[in-house]
Amino acid sequence: MIISNNGASGVYPGSTDLAYQQAIDDGADIIDCSVQMTKDGIAFCSNSTDLTSDTTAMPKFMSRSSNVPELQPKSGIFSFDLTWSEIQTLKRKYFYRS
C-alpha cells in the first residue's frame, strides 16, 4: 500500500491539485492531508492554519493578523479567521527546489 502525505509534494507543492493528481498518477492508494476549517465552516486541505507562508495572504489580509500562542509563537493570518470566498482569492506561493 502506498500512502502519500499532501500528494506528490516532492514534485509539486503539497496540498495542491497538481500534487494530488501526481500522487494518483504515481499509484498512491491513500492521500493523507491536513484539513483546515474556514470561518464559515468549509473544510479544505492545507499544511498549516497560518496562511502567510504558503499564500498571498500578506498584505491583503494583514489587518486580520492575530496571535494564537497555542498554535505558534508569531502572529499569522489563520484559515479560521477567513471565509472560503476570501481564501479563494489567495494565490499559492510556489517554492522551487534547485
CSV table of C-alpha atoms in Angstrom, one decimal:
chain,number,residue,atom,x,y,z
A,1,MET,CA,0.0,0.0,0.0
A,2,ILE,CA,1.3,3.5,-1.0
A,3,ILE,CA,0.3,6.4,1.3
A,4,SER,CA,1.1,9.9,0.2
A,5,ASN,CA,1.2,12.9,2.5
A,6,ASN,CA,-0.2,16.0,0.9
A,7,GLY,CA,0.1,14.5,-2.6
A,8,ALA,CA,3.4,14.2,-4.5
A,9,SER,CA,4.9,17.1,-2.5
A,10,GLY,CA,8.4,16.3,-3.7
A,11,VAL,CA,7.3,17.1,-7.3
A,12,TYR,CA,4.7,19.9,-6.7
A,13,PRO,CA,3.9,22.0,-3.7
A,14,GLY,CA,2.0,19.9,-1.1
A,15,SER,CA,-1.8,20.2,-0.7
A,16,THR,CA,-2.3,21.3,-4.3
A,17,ASP,CA,-4.4,19.8,-7.1
A,18,LEU,CA,-1.2,19.2,-9.1
A,19,ALA,CA,0.4,17.3,-6.1
A,20,TYR,CA,-2.7,15.2,-5.6
A,21,GLN,CA,-3.1,14.3,-9.3
A,22,GLN,CA,0.6,13.4,-9.5
A,23,ALA,CA,0.2,11.1,-6.4
A,24,ILE,CA,-2.7,9.4,-8.1
A,25,ASP,CA,-0.7,9.0,-11.4
A,26,ASP,CA,2.2,7.6,-9.3
A,27,GLY,CA,-0.2,4.9,-7.9
A,28,ALA,CA,-0.9,6.2,-4.4
A,29,ASP,CA,-3.6,4.2,-2.6
A,30,ILE,CA,-4.2,6.8,0.0
A,31,ILE,CA,-3.6,10.5,0.1
A,32,ASP,CA,-3.3,12.0,3.5
A,33,CYS,CA,-3.8,15.7,4.0
A,34,SER,CA,-4.1,18.1,6.9
A,35,VAL,CA,-7.6,19.6,7.0
A,36,GLN,CA,-8.2,23.2,8.0
A,37,MET,CA,-11.5,25.0,8.6
A,38,THR,CA,-12.6,28.4,7.3
A,39,LYS,CA,-14.6,30.9,9.4
A,40,ASP,CA,-17.8,29.8,7.6
A,41,GLY,CA,-17.2,26.1,8.3
A,42,ILE,CA,-15.7,24.9,5.0
A,43,ALA,CA,-13.1,22.2,5.2
A,44,PHE,CA,-10.0,22.3,2.9
A,45,CYS,CA,-6.6,20.7,2.7
A,46,SER,CA,-3.6,22.8,3.7
A,47,ASN,CA,-0.4,22.1,5.6
A,48,SER,CA,-0.9,24.9,8.1
A,49,THR,CA,-3.7,27.0,9.6
A,50,ASP,CA,-1.4,30.0,9.1
A,51,LEU,CA,-1.8,31.1,5.5
A,52,THR,CA,1.0,33.7,5.5
A,53,SER,CA,3.9,31.5,4.5
A,54,ASP,CA,2.3,29.5,1.6
A,55,THR,CA,-0.1,32.0,0.1
A,56,THR,CA,-0.5,35.7,-0.8
A,57,ALA,CA,-2.5,36.4,2.4
A,58,MET,CA,0.0,39.1,3.2
A,59,PRO,CA,-0.5,42.1,2.7
A,60,LYS,CA,-4.1,41.5,1.5
A,61,PHE,CA,-5.4,40.4,4.9
A,62,MET,CA,-2.7,42.0,7.1
A,63,SER,CA,-5.4,43.7,9.2
A,64,ARG,CA,-6.8,40.3,10.1
A,65,SER,CA,-3.4,39.0,11.5
A,66,SER,CA,-3.7,37.7,15.1
A,67,ASN,CA,-1.6,36.0,17.7
A,68,VAL,CA,-2.6,32.5,18.8
A,69,PRO,CA,0.2,31.3,21.1
A,70,GLU,CA,-1.3,27.8,21.4
A,71,LEU,CA,-0.6,27.3,17.7
A,72,GLN,CA,2.6,29.3,17.1
A,73,PRO,CA,4.8,31.9,18.7
A,74,LYS,CA,4.3,34.5,16.0
A,75,SER,CA,1.3,36.3,14.6
A,76,GLY,CA,-0.4,34.9,11.5
A,77,ILE,CA,-3.4,35.0,9.2
A,78,PHE,CA,-5.3,31.9,10.1
A,79,SER,CA,-7.7,30.0,7.9
A,80,PHE,CA,-10.4,30.0,10.7
A,81,ASP,CA,-10.4,33.9,10.5
A,82,LEU,CA,-11.2,34.0,6.8
A,83,THR,CA,-14.3,32.8,4.8
A,84,TRP,CA,-14.0,30.3,2.0
A,85,SER,CA,-14.6,33.1,-0.6
A,86,GLU,CA,-11.8,35.1,0.9
A,87,ILE,CA,-9.4,32.1,0.9
A,88,GLN,CA,-10.3,31.5,-2.8
A,89,THR,CA,-8.9,35.0,-3.7
A,90,LEU,CA,-5.4,33.9,-2.4
A,91,LYS,CA,-2.7,32.6,-4.7
A,92,ARG,CA,-0.4,29.8,-3.7
A,93,LYS,CA,3.3,30.7,-3.4
A,94,TYR,CA,5.4,28.2,-5.2
A,95,PHE,CA,8.8,27.3,-4.0
A,96,TYR,CA,11.1,25.6,-6.4
A,97,ARG,CA,13.9,23.3,-5.4
A,98,SER,CA,17.2,23.5,-7.2
